[in-house]
Amino acid sequence: MEEKNVAVVGAGLVGSLLAVLLAKKGMNVDVFERRPDLRKAKAIGGRSINLALSNRGFKALELAGFADEIKSIAIPMYGRKMHDIEGNLTYQPYGKEDEAIYSVSRGQLNQKLMNLADDYKNIRYRFDHACEGIELDKNEIHFKNTSTNSLEKYNYQQIFGTDGAFSAVRGSLQKTPMFNYAQEYLPHGYKELHFPANEDGTHCFDKNCLHIWPRGEFMLIALPNLDGSFTVTLFFPMKGETSFESLDTEEKVVDFFEKTFPDTLPYLPNLTKDFFENPTSTLVTIRCNPWNFEDKVLLLGDASHAVVPFYGQGLNAGMEDCTILMDLMENYKGKPEDFLATYSEKRVADGNAIADLALYNYIEMRDLAGDEDFLLRKKIERKFSDMYPNKWMPLYSQVTFSHIPYSEALAAGNKQRKIMDEVMKMEDIHDVWDEPKVIEKILSLVE
Amino acid sequence: MEEKNVAVVGAGLVGSLLAVLLAKKGMNVDVFERRPDLRKAKAIGGRSINLALSNRGFKALELAGFADEIKSIAIPMYGRKMHDIEGNLTYQPYGKEDEAIYSVSRGQLNQKLMNLADDYKNIRYRFDHACEGIELDKNEIHFKNTSTNSLEKYNYQQIFGTDGAFSAVRGSLQKTPMFNYAQEYLPHGYKELHFPANEDGTHCFDKNCLHIWPRGEFMLIALPNLDGSFTVTLFFPMKGETSFESLDTEEKVVDFFEKTFPDTLPYLPNLTKDFFENPTSTLVTIRCNPWNFEDKVLLLGDASHAVVPFYGQGLNAGMEDCTILMDLMENYKGKPEDFLATYSEKRVADGNAIADLALYNYIEMRDLAGDEDFLLRKKIERKFSDMYPNKWMPLYSQVTFSHIPYSEALAAGNKQRKIMDEVMKMEDIHDVWDEPKVIEKILSLVE
């Protein structure tokens, strides 16, 4: 795969990382991006959930040599802190003591990756190039150069589409026979709000947690920023009795927050301004298959598998795409023309699995995270897992802290859920959960 | 809804029928069609499965006043005739004595509908107009006029998208927020073959049946034409050991047909020519939701719900869309701006149901139609249904001969299947199936 001229369409997080990994293989990489260079443009806020980087993402960053650099702009979160309606807090660790997910700003991370990519002479960024599709028989990409307003056409030996959930590259693949595709919106959307830093620059809540206000049909979450602030996101029905549509006056918004999230109000000085000025964004799941077109085009990241943000794995999955692609390049023994198809066959099931896991986790976060039965389940699971780590790795840990393929984690998680269903049927389980018979029961059910 | 200027995009079967129904309401209807007038163009064969019109289709044709006219160019098929590998025949009636589905050629039907539409002064056909999308905020359709090669733009009060499975109208809706969409291909494709008429103009097999050669992973079917010929279709894996890909020489094709469909060979004089010259077509299911954009655009027919052809309901479902739309226009009491959304909400579940039914029926046709257990099930079901017609209408009859919404038929069918699963577990059911206890068992299980 050496000495090739390739294009990466989309200079987001996955595109910039992929460019470096391909450049390290000796390829000449042109990275096209629809928008201007974000390092020169003004930051556009109000629209991006903070990202939670975890082990899969860091593995890819390590491969590029960037892991430490990125950790320096991230804040570790060791667990969830749930806020109930009276302001009582419940803490639930994500994993073992030193295991954490890392809050990082999308913009900062992207800038950092671009700066690091600039060190490679064989990477060239071309901003203001909006992809308008690919002529697949010629392997020719069409761009609208938005600074000159002209149409440009380029040929490459291979084209990597990392242009996100609404990928123009994928749009061209979608018109080919046998290309399966689905876009599915949740009836919920989200809006970004903000807890500013305290006057002394500290955080208003514990900064080493992901904060959740689970409220059944909806929830608020907060992730820490380096500057002492939190990025706050309300996940909420688009329509209906209590929804973005129904909260249509400042009074209604303040009233709703007073009743529903009272402990947040002191930290939301710009609540109504943010609520009405920030956009309401949608939550989409995108699946497709295959992810390649012959040996010419490959989709990675959100372009091939956009997921809802509730497992914090969207970016991690996209970065893992890069690790797996590089790994396959090292070890591939098949026909060169089948390489991209082999990658796709290997990886599609994992894209579908993380999409399913993320959809499920929304229910868990907004509805179950405050539920006693659910918390007991987690406690029993953790106890068993601590005693028999080789017999039970909690699903969350498999997804977040391991490199087990998502599809295998999902299957293992389904097995575990069935076992825990049985355990929770034991008499007086809330009283006897710490007794040896519970552990024995699980032992008898685990293979 | 009177005195309106509306556009119908796509002059296929559903588009032409819809144009007439809208014209009958007094609207001025412009019908745009990508292709030239098919009444003037040469017939293009080798690509369209004959259609099976049934009660839902005829109901819409009656509303337009065309039912008798169309029946005159159709051949009734009263049941399935299964051909096993030795050439033994099994017959299974579709419904009661006079109940039939009607084989009709897509091209002939389309021409007839266009001729009938020509009688309406307020319908205007505009051929050679390829829709390139809709500017939704202006309700403006963009067309490429393929005879002048120029771009044309038109505004209408309402736009009806009947432009088929690969709808350009839907393409514009797909880019709006919250539009759910899925295209899913079967791993099987199809190819059209041909049994010519006998020398005396008669049919080589019974013309009043749909003929099936079920072979497990694949099947051949034949539908009668007015001229004594049959349109024959091979449904077959695209790839794999026995597939369109693997049958790559004339010898292999002939050998395969000799071994697999021996009783067809005398009637396939052009087998290898047809096999290699006719295209291999794909089988796609398209689902989306909603089917409207505000009160401006509505998708009907395959544009909103393309299904695989195994229930013979694709066209019927599209024509039923028209009946239901007209019925709602007559009886609608809500706000005018909610009319199209109301139609969509009412109808989407039925589109999904017929898509599911059609996918299931492929398994039934190719795999079960030759299966003894399956045939016994059908026999018992029919006996019970004859005795207690108010307690049991077979699923096939609900779908094909009734106007019960598809979603209700699917739910009823699932209930029936569970009951028949119990019945088939009865001891020696193949020997005792005709005894009263079997009927009693079903009676005890039916609510």
mmCIF file with all atom_site columns, C-alpha atoms in Angstrom, chain B residues 220-302:
data_model
loop_
_atom_site.group_PDB
_atom_site.id
_atom_site.type_symbol
_atom_site.label_atom_id
_atom_site.label_alt_id
_atom_site.label_comp_id
_atom_site.label_asym_id
_atom_site.label_entity_id
_atom_site.label_seq_id
_atom_site.pdbx_PDB_ins_code
_atom_site.Cartn_x
_atom_site.Cartn_y
_atom_site.Cartn_z
_atom_site.occupancy
_atom_site.B_iso_or_equiv
_atom_site.pdbx_formal_charge
_atom_site.auth_seq_id
_atom_site.auth_comp_id
_atom_site.auth_asym_id
_atom_site.auth_atom_id
_atom_site.pdbx_PDB_model_num
ATOM 1  C CA . LEU B 1 220 ? -38.458 -19.691 -10.673 1.00 0.00 ? 220 LEU B CA 1
ATOM 2  C CA . ILE B 1 221 ? -41.939 -18.268 -11.263 1.00 0.00 ? 221 ILE B CA 1
ATOM 3  C CA . ALA B 1 222 ? -44.072 -17.786 -14.385 1.00 0.00 ? 222 ALA B CA 1
ATOM 4  C CA . LEU B 1 223 ? -47.004 -15.436 -14.996 1.00 0.00 ? 223 LEU B CA 1
ATOM 5  C CA . PRO B 1 224 ? -49.246 -15.689 -18.088 1.00 0.00 ? 224 PRO B CA 1
ATOM 6  C CA . ASN B 1 225 ? -49.430 -13.043 -20.814 1.00 0.00 ? 225 ASN B CA 1
ATOM 7  C CA . LEU B 1 226 ? -52.375 -12.363 -23.142 1.00 0.00 ? 226 LEU B CA 1
ATOM 8  C CA . ASP B 1 227 ? -50.389 -13.487 -26.219 1.00 0.00 ? 227 ASP B CA 1
ATOM 9  C CA . GLY B 1 228 ? -49.978 -17.067 -24.961 1.00 0.00 ? 228 GLY B CA 1
ATOM 10 C CA . SER B 1 229 ? -46.513 -16.569 -23.555 1.00 0.00 ? 229 SER B CA 1
ATOM 11 C CA . PHE B 1 230 ? -45.362 -16.532 -19.924 1.00 0.00 ? 230 PHE B CA 1
ATOM 12 C CA . THR B 1 231 ? -43.050 -14.038 -18.318 1.00 0.00 ? 231 THR B CA 1
ATOM 13 C CA . VAL B 1 232 ? -40.644 -16.157 -16.317 1.00 0.00 ? 232 VAL B CA 1
ATOM 14 C CA . THR B 1 233 ? -38.496 -14.838 -13.499 1.00 0.00 ? 233 THR B CA 1
ATOM 15 C CA . LEU B 1 234 ? -35.574 -16.483 -11.770 1.00 0.00 ? 234 LEU B CA 1
ATOM 16 C CA . PHE B 1 235 ? -35.011 -15.238 -8.211  1.00 0.00 ? 235 PHE B CA 1
ATOM 17 C CA . PHE B 1 236 ? -31.507 -16.246 -7.345  1.00 0.00 ? 236 PHE B CA 1
ATOM 18 C CA . PRO B 1 237 ? -28.531 -15.399 -5.093  1.00 0.00 ? 237 PRO B CA 1
ATOM 19 C CA . MET B 1 238 ? -26.321 -12.641 -6.526  1.00 0.00 ? 238 MET B CA 1
ATOM 20 C CA . LYS B 1 239 ? -23.112 -14.256 -5.229  1.00 0.00 ? 239 LYS B CA 1
ATOM 21 C CA . GLY B 1 240 ? -21.952 -17.562 -3.847  1.00 0.00 ? 240 GLY B CA 1
ATOM 22 C CA . GLU B 1 241 ? -21.669 -21.181 -4.891  1.00 0.00 ? 241 GLU B CA 1
ATOM 23 C CA . THR B 1 242 ? -24.914 -21.292 -6.892  1.00 0.00 ? 242 THR B CA 1
ATOM 24 C CA . SER B 1 243 ? -25.571 -17.756 -8.035  1.00 0.00 ? 243 SER B CA 1
ATOM 25 C CA . PHE B 1 244 ? -25.784 -15.317 -10.918 1.00 0.00 ? 244 PHE B CA 1
ATOM 26 C CA . GLU B 1 245 ? -22.050 -14.839 -10.436 1.00 0.00 ? 245 GLU B CA 1
ATOM 27 C CA . SER B 1 246 ? -21.225 -18.545 -10.598 1.00 0.00 ? 246 SER B CA 1
ATOM 28 C CA . LEU B 1 247 ? -23.383 -19.412 -13.638 1.00 0.00 ? 247 LEU B CA 1
ATOM 29 C CA . ASP B 1 248 ? -20.956 -17.766 -16.018 1.00 0.00 ? 248 ASP B CA 1
ATOM 30 C CA . THR B 1 249 ? -21.013 -20.001 -19.103 1.00 0.00 ? 249 THR B CA 1
ATOM 31 C CA . GLU B 1 250 ? -23.803 -21.252 -21.382 1.00 0.00 ? 250 GLU B CA 1
ATOM 32 C CA . GLU B 1 251 ? -22.967 -24.828 -20.399 1.00 0.00 ? 251 GLU B CA 1
ATOM 33 C CA . LYS B 1 252 ? -23.340 -24.104 -16.709 1.00 0.00 ? 252 LYS B CA 1
ATOM 34 C CA . VAL B 1 253 ? -26.690 -22.417 -17.242 1.00 0.00 ? 253 VAL B CA 1
ATOM 35 C CA . VAL B 1 254 ? -28.131 -25.237 -19.324 1.00 0.00 ? 254 VAL B CA 1
ATOM 36 C CA . ASP B 1 255 ? -26.754 -27.823 -16.959 1.00 0.00 ? 255 ASP B CA 1
ATOM 37 C CA . PHE B 1 256 ? -28.240 -26.000 -13.994 1.00 0.00 ? 256 PHE B CA 1
ATOM 38 C CA . PHE B 1 257 ? -31.683 -25.746 -15.607 1.00 0.00 ? 257 PHE B CA 1
ATOM 39 C CA . GLU B 1 258 ? -31.581 -29.395 -16.670 1.00 0.00 ? 258 GLU B CA 1
ATOM 40 C CA . LYS B 1 259 ? -30.910 -30.486 -13.122 1.00 0.00 ? 259 LYS B CA 1
ATOM 41 C CA . THR B 1 260 ? -33.077 -27.965 -11.315 1.00 0.00 ? 260 THR B CA 1
ATOM 42 C CA . PHE B 1 261 ? -36.026 -27.035 -13.538 1.00 0.00 ? 261 PHE B CA 1
ATOM 43 C CA . PRO B 1 262 ? -36.149 -29.933 -16.040 1.00 0.00 ? 262 PRO B CA 1
ATOM 44 C CA . ASP B 1 263 ? -39.819 -29.482 -17.008 1.00 0.00 ? 263 ASP B CA 1
ATOM 45 C CA . THR B 1 264 ? -39.163 -25.899 -18.133 1.00 0.00 ? 264 THR B CA 1
ATOM 46 C CA . LEU B 1 265 ? -36.384 -26.618 -20.618 1.00 0.00 ? 265 LEU B CA 1
ATOM 47 C CA . PRO B 1 266 ? -38.620 -27.483 -23.609 1.00 0.00 ? 266 PRO B CA 1
ATOM 48 C CA . TYR B 1 267 ? -40.251 -24.061 -23.210 1.00 0.00 ? 267 TYR B CA 1
ATOM 49 C CA . LEU B 1 268 ? -37.070 -22.016 -22.895 1.00 0.00 ? 268 LEU B CA 1
ATOM 50 C CA . PRO B 1 269 ? -35.746 -21.898 -26.485 1.00 0.00 ? 269 PRO B CA 1
ATOM 51 C CA . ASN B 1 270 ? -33.801 -18.694 -25.793 1.00 0.00 ? 270 ASN B CA 1
ATOM 52 C CA . LEU B 1 271 ? -32.574 -19.600 -22.321 1.00 0.00 ? 271 LEU B CA 1
ATOM 53 C CA . THR B 1 272 ? -28.884 -18.772 -22.664 1.00 0.00 ? 272 THR B CA 1
ATOM 54 C CA . LYS B 1 273 ? -29.452 -15.701 -24.826 1.00 0.00 ? 273 LYS B CA 1
ATOM 55 C CA . ASP B 1 274 ? -31.983 -14.298 -22.340 1.00 0.00 ? 274 ASP B CA 1
ATOM 56 C CA . PHE B 1 275 ? -29.825 -15.311 -19.389 1.00 0.00 ? 275 PHE B CA 1
ATOM 57 C CA . PHE B 1 276 ? -26.774 -13.433 -20.593 1.00 0.00 ? 276 PHE B CA 1
ATOM 58 C CA . GLU B 1 277 ? -28.459 -10.508 -22.373 1.00 0.00 ? 277 GLU B CA 1
ATOM 59 C CA . ASN B 1 278 ? -31.159 -9.618  -19.868 1.00 0.00 ? 278 ASN B CA 1
ATOM 60 C CA . PRO B 1 279 ? -29.986 -7.570  -16.903 1.00 0.00 ? 279 PRO B CA 1
ATOM 61 C CA . THR B 1 280 ? -29.711 -8.979  -13.403 1.00 0.00 ? 280 THR B CA 1
ATOM 62 C CA . SER B 1 281 ? -31.913 -6.742  -11.281 1.00 0.00 ? 281 SER B CA 1
ATOM 63 C CA . THR B 1 282 ? -31.767 -6.140  -7.548  1.00 0.00 ? 282 THR B CA 1
ATOM 64 C CA . LEU B 1 283 ? -34.491 -6.462  -4.929  1.00 0.00 ? 283 LEU B CA 1
ATOM 65 C CA . VAL B 1 284 ? -34.800 -3.513  -2.583  1.00 0.00 ? 284 VAL B CA 1
ATOM 66 C CA . THR B 1 285 ? -37.091 -2.601  0.291   1.00 0.00 ? 285 THR B CA 1
ATOM 67 C CA . ILE B 1 286 ? -37.503 1.130   0.908   1.00 0.00 ? 286 ILE B CA 1
ATOM 68 C CA . ARG B 1 287 ? -39.058 2.555   4.052   1.00 0.00 ? 287 ARG B CA 1
ATOM 69 C CA . CYS B 1 288 ? -39.329 6.139   5.167   1.00 0.00 ? 288 CYS B CA 1
ATOM 70 C CA . ASN B 1 289 ? -41.236 8.306   7.605   1.00 0.00 ? 289 ASN B CA 1
ATOM 71 C CA . PRO B 1 290 ? -42.902 10.772  7.324   1.00 0.00 ? 290 PRO B CA 1
ATOM 72 C CA . TRP B 1 291 ? -44.223 10.564  3.775   1.00 0.00 ? 291 TRP B CA 1
ATOM 73 C CA . ASN B 1 292 ? -45.026 14.281  3.650   1.00 0.00 ? 292 ASN B CA 1
ATOM 74 C CA . PHE B 1 293 ? -43.155 17.553  3.884   1.00 0.00 ? 293 PHE B CA 1
ATOM 75 C CA . GLU B 1 294 ? -45.437 20.018  5.649   1.00 0.00 ? 294 GLU B CA 1
ATOM 76 C CA . ASP B 1 295 ? -48.572 20.517  3.544   1.00 0.00 ? 295 ASP B CA 1
ATOM 77 C CA . LYS B 1 296 ? -46.529 20.791  0.354   1.00 0.00 ? 296 LYS B CA 1
ATOM 78 C CA . VAL B 1 297 ? -45.116 17.462  -0.714  1.00 0.00 ? 297 VAL B CA 1
ATOM 79 C CA . LEU B 1 298 ? -46.447 13.916  -0.452  1.00 0.00 ? 298 LEU B CA 1
ATOM 80 C CA . LEU B 1 299 ? -44.825 10.643  -1.480  1.00 0.00 ? 299 LEU B CA 1
ATOM 81 C CA . LEU B 1 300 ? -46.995 7.789   -2.758  1.00 0.00 ? 300 LEU B CA 1
ATOM 82 C CA . GLY B 1 301 ? -46.352 4.302   -4.135  1.00 0.00 ? 301 GLY B CA 1
ATOM 83 C CA . ASP B 1 302 ? -42.828 2.939   -4.367  1.00 0.00 ? 302 ASP B CA 1
#
